[in-house]
Coordinates of N, CA and C in Angstrom, one line a residue:
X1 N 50.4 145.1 4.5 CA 50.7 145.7 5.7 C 50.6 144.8 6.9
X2 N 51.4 145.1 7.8 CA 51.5 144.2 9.0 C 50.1 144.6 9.9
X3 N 50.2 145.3 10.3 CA 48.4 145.7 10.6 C 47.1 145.2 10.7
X4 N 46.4 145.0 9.2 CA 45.6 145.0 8.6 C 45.2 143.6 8.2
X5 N 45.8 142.3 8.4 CA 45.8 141.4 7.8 C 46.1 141.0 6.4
X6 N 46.4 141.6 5.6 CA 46.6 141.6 4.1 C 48.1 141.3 4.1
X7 N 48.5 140.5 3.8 CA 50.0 140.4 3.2 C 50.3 140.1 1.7
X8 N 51.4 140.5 1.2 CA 52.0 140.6 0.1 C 53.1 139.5 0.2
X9 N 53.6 138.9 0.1 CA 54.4 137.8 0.4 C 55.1 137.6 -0.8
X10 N 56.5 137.7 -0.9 CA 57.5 137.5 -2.5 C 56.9 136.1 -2.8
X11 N 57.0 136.5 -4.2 CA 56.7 134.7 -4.7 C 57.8 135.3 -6.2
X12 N 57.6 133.9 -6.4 CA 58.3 133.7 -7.5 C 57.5 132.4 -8.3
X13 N 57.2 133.0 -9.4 CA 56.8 131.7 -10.8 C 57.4 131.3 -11.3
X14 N 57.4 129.5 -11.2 CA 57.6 128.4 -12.1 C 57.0 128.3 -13.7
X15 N 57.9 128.2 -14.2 CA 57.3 128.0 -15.8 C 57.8 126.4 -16.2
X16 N 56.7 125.7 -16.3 CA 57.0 124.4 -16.7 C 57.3 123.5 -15.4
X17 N 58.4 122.5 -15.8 CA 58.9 121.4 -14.6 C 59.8 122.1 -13.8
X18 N 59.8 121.8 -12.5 CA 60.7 122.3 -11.7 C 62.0 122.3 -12.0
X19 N 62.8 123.1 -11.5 CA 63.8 123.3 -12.5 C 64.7 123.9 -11.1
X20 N 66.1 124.0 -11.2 CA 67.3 124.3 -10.3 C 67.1 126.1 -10.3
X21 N 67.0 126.7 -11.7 CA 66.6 127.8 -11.4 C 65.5 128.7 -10.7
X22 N 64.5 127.9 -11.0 CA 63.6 128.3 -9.7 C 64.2 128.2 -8.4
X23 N 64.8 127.6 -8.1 CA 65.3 127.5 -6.4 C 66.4 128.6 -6.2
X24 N 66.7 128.6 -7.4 CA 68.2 129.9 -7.3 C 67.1 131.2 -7.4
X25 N 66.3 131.5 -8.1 CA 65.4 132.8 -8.2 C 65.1 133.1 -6.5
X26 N 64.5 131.9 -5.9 CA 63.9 131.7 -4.5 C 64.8 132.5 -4.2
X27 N 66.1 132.1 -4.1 CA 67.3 132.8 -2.9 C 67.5 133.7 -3.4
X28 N 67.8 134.3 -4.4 CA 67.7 135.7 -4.9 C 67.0 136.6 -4.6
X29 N 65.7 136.3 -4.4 CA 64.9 137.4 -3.4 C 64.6 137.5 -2.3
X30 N 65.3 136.1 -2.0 CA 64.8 136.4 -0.1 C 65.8 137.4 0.9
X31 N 65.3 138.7 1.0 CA 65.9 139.5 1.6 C 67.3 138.9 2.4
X32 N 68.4 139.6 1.8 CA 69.4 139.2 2.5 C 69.7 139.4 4.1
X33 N 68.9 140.5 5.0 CA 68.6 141.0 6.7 C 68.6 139.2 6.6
X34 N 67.5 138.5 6.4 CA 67.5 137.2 7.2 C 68.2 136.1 6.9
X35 N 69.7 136.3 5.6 CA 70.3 135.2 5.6 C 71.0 134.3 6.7
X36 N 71.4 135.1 7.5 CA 72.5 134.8 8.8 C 71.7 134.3 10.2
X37 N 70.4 135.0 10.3 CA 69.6 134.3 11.4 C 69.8 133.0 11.0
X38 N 69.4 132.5 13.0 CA 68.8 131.3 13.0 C 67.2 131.6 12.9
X39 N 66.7 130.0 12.5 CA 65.5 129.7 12.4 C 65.0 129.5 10.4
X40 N 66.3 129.8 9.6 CA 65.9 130.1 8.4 C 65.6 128.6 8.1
X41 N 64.8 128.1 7.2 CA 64.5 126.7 6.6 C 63.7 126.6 5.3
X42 N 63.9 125.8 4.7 CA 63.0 125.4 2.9 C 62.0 124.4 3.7
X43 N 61.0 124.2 3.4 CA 59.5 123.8 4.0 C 59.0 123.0 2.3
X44 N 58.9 122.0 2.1 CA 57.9 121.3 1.2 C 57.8 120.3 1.4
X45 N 57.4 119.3 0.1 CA 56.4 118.1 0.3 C 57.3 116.7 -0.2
X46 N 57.3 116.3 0.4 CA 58.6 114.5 0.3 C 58.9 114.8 -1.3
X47 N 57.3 114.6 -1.7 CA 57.6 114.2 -3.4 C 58.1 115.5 -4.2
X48 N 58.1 116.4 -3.3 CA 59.2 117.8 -4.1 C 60.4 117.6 -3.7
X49 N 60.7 117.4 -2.9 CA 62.0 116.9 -2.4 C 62.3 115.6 -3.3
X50 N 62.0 114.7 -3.7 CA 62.1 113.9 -4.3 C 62.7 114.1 -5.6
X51 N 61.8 115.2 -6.7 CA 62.0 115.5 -7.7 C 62.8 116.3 -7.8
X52 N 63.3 117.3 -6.4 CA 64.3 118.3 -7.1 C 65.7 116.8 -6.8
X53 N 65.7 115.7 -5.8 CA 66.9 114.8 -5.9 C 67.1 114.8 -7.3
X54 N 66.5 114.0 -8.2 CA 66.3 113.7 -9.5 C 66.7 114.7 -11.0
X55 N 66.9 116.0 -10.5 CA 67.1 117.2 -11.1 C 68.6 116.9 -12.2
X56 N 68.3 116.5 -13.4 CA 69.8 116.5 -14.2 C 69.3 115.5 -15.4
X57 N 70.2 115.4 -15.7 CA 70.2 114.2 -17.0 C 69.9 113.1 -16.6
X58 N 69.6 111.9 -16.9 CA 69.6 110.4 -16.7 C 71.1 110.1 -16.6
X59 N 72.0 109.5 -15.7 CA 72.8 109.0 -15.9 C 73.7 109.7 -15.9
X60 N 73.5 111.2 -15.6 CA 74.9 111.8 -15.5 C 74.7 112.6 -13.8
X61 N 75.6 113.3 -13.1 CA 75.7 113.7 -12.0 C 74.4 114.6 -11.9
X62 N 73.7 114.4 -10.6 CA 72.6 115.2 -10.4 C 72.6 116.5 -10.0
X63 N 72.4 117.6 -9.9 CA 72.5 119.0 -9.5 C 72.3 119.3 -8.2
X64 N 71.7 118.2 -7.3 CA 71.8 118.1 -6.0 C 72.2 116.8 -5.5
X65 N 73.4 116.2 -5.6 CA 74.2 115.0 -5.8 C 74.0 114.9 -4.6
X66 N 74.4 112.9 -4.0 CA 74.6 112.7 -2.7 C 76.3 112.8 -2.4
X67 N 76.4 113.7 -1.8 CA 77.9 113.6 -1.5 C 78.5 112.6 -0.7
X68 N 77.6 112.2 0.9 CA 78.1 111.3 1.8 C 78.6 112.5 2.7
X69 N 78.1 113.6 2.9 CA 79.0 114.1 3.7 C 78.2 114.1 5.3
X70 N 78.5 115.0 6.1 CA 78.1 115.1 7.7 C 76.7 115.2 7.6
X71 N 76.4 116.4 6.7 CA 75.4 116.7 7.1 C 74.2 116.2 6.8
X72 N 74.2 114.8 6.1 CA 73.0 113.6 6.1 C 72.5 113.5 4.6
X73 N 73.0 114.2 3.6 CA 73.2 114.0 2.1 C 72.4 114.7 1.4
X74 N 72.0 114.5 0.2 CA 71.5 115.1 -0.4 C 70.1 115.8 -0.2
X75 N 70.0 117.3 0.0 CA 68.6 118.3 0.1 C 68.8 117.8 1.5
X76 N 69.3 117.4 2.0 CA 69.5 117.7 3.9 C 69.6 119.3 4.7
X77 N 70.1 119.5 3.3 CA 70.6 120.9 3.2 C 70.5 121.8 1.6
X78 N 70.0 123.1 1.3 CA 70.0 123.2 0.2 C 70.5 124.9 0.5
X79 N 71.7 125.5 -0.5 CA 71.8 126.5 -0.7 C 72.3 126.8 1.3
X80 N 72.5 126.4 1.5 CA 73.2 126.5 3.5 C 72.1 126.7 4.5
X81 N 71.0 126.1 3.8 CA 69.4 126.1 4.8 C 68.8 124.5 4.8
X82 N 68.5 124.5 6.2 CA 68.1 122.8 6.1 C 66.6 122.8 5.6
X83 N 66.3 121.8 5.1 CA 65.2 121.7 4.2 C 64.2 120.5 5.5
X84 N 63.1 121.1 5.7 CA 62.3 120.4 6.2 C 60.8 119.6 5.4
X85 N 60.7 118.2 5.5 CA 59.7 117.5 4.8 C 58.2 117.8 5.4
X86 N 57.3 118.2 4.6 CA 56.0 118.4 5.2 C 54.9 117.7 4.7
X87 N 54.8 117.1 5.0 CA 53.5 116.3 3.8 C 52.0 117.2 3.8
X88 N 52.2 118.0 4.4 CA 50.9 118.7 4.2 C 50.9 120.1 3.3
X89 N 51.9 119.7 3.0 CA 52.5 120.9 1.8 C 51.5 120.8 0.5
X90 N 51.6 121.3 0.0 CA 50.8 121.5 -1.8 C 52.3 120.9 -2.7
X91 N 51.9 120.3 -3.6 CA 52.9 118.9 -4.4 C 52.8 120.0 -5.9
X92 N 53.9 120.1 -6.3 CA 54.5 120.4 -7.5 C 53.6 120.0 -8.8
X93 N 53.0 120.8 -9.3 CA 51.7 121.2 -10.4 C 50.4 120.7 -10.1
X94 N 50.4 121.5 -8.8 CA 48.7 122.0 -8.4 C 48.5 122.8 -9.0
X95 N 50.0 124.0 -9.2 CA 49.1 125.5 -9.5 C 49.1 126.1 -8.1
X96 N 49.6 125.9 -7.0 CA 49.3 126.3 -5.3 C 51.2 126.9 -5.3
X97 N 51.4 126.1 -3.7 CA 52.3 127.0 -3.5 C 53.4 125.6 -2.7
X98 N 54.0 124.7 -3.6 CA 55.4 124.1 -3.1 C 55.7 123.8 -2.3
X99 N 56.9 125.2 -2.7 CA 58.0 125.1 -2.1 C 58.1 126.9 -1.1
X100 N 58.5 126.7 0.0 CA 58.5 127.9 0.7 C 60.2 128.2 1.3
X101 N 60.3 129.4 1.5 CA 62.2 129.6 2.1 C 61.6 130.7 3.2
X102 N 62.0 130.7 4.3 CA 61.9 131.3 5.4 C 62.3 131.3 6.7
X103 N 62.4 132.4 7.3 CA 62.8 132.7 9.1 C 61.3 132.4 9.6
X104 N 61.1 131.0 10.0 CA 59.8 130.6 10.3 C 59.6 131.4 11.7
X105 N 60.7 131.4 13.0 CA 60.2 132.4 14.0 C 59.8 133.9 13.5
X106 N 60.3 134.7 12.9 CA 59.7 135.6 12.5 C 58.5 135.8 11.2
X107 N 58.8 134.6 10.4 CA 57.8 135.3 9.7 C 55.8 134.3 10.3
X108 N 56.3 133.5 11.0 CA 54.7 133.3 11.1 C 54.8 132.9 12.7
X109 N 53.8 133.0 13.6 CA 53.4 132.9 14.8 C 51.6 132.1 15.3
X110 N 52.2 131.4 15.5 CA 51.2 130.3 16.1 C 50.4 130.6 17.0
X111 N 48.7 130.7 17.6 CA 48.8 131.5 19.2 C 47.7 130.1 19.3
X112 N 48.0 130.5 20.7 CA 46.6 129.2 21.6 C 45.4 130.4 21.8
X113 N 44.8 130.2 22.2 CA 43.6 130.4 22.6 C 43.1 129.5 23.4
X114 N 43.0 130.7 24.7 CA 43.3 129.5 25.9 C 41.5 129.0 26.6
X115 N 40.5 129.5 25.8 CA 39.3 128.6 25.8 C 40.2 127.3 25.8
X116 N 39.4 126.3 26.7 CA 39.0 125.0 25.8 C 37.6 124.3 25.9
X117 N 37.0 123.5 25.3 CA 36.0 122.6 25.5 C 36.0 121.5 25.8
X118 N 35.6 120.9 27.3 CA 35.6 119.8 27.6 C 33.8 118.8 27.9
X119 N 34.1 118.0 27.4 CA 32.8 116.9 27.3 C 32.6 115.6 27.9
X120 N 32.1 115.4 28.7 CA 32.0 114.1 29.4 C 30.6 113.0 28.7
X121 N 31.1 112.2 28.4 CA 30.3 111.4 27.4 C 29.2 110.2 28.1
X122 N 28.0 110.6 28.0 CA 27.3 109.8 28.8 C 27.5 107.9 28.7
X123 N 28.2 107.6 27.8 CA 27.6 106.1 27.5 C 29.5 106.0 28.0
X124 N 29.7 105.4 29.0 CA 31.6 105.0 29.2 C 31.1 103.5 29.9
X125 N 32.2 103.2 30.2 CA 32.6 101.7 30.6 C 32.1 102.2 32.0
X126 N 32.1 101.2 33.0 CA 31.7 101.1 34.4 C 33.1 101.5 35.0
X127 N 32.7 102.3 35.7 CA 34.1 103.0 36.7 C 34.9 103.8 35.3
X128 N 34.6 104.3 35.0 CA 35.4 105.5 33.6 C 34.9 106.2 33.0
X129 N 35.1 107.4 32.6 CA 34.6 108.9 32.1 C 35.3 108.9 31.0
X130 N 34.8 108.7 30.1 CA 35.2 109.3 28.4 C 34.7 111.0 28.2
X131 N 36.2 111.5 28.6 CA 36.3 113.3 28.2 C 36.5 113.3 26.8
X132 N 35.8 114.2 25.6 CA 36.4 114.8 24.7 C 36.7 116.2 25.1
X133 N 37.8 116.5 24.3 CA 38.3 118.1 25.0 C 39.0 118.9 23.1
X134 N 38.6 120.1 23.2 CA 38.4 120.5 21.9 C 39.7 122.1 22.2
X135 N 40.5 121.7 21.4 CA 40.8 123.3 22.2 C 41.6 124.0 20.6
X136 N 41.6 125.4 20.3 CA 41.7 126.0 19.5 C 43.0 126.8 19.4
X137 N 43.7 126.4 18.2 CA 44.5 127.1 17.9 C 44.6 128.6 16.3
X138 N 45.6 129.1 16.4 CA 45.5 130.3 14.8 C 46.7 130.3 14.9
X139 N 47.1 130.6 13.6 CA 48.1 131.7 12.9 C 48.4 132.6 12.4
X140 N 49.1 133.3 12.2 CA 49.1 134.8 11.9 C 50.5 134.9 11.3
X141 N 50.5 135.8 9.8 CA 51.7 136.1 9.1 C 52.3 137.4 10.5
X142 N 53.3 137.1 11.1 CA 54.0 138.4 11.7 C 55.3 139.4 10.9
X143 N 55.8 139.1 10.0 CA 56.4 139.9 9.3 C 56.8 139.1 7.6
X144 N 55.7 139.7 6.8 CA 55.5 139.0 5.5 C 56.7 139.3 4.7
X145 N 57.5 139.8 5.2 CA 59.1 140.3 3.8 C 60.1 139.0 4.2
X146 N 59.7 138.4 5.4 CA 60.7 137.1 5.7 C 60.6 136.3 5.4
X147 N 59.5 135.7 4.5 CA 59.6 134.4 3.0 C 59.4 134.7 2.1
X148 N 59.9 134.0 1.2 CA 59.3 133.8 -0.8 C 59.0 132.3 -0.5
X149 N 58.0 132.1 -1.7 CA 57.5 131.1 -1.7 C 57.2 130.9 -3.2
X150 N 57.4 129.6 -3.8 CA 57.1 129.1 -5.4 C 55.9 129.0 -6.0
X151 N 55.2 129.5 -7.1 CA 54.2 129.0 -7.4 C 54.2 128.7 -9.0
X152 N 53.5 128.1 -9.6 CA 53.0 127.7 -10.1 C 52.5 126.7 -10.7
X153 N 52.9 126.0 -12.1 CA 51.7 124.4 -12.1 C 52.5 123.4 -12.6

């Protein structure tokens, strides 16, 4: 419930090595209401991106080929959503969570909290004030039916 803090969030499990069908299961459940917005994007980690490049036989055409086209080549774009690199992502057999597909404006919201903490440090150079300043941010799921997300090991 949106409410309560508890969300239920679609996922979908990997069995084994990542695989092209996992990414087709992805889009298969992510509610079609948010195919057409903007803001939709694939969110993972270089070296996931990496391996789904690599996705095929040795030596024969890859299932996410480089074409050479406009739009900057291979996984630039995947399934008609641009795919963004995150290195702070969770990496393909943690057992955690990948790969994510979502309307990032709707489905999560960032807030400030407009406290801050500022500190003036007794020991500075002559003629200069060394401030540390501490200031707080959160997030919050705002509508959990607007991502799936992959898991498994």
């Amino acid at each position: 419930a949106i409410t309560n803090g508890i969300h239920s969030i679609a996922t979908t499990t990997k069995t084994g090595a990542l695989s092209y069908d996992d990414i087709v299961n992805m889009v298969d459940i992510y509610p079609p209401q948010y195919w057409a917005l903007p803001g939709n994007a694939w969110m993972m980690h270089p070296d996931t991106i990496h391996d789904l490049r690599n996705l095929g036989p040795t030596g024969a055409i890859k299932q996410f080929a480089e074409v050479g086209s406009s739009e900057g080549g291979a996984l630039a774009y995947m399934f008609g959503f641009p795919v963004i690199p995150n290195a702070n992502m969770d990496v393909v057999g943690t057992g955690l969570y990948p790969v994510y597909l979502a309307n990032w404006p709707l489905f999560m919201t960032i807030a400030d909290v407009e406290e801050m903490t500022i500190q003036a440090m007794e020991q500075t150079n002559p003629g200069f004030i060394t401030l540390y300043c501490e200031k707080r941010l959160m997030s919050t799921v705002r509508d959990p039916f607007a991502c799936v997300r992959l898991v498994g090991n």
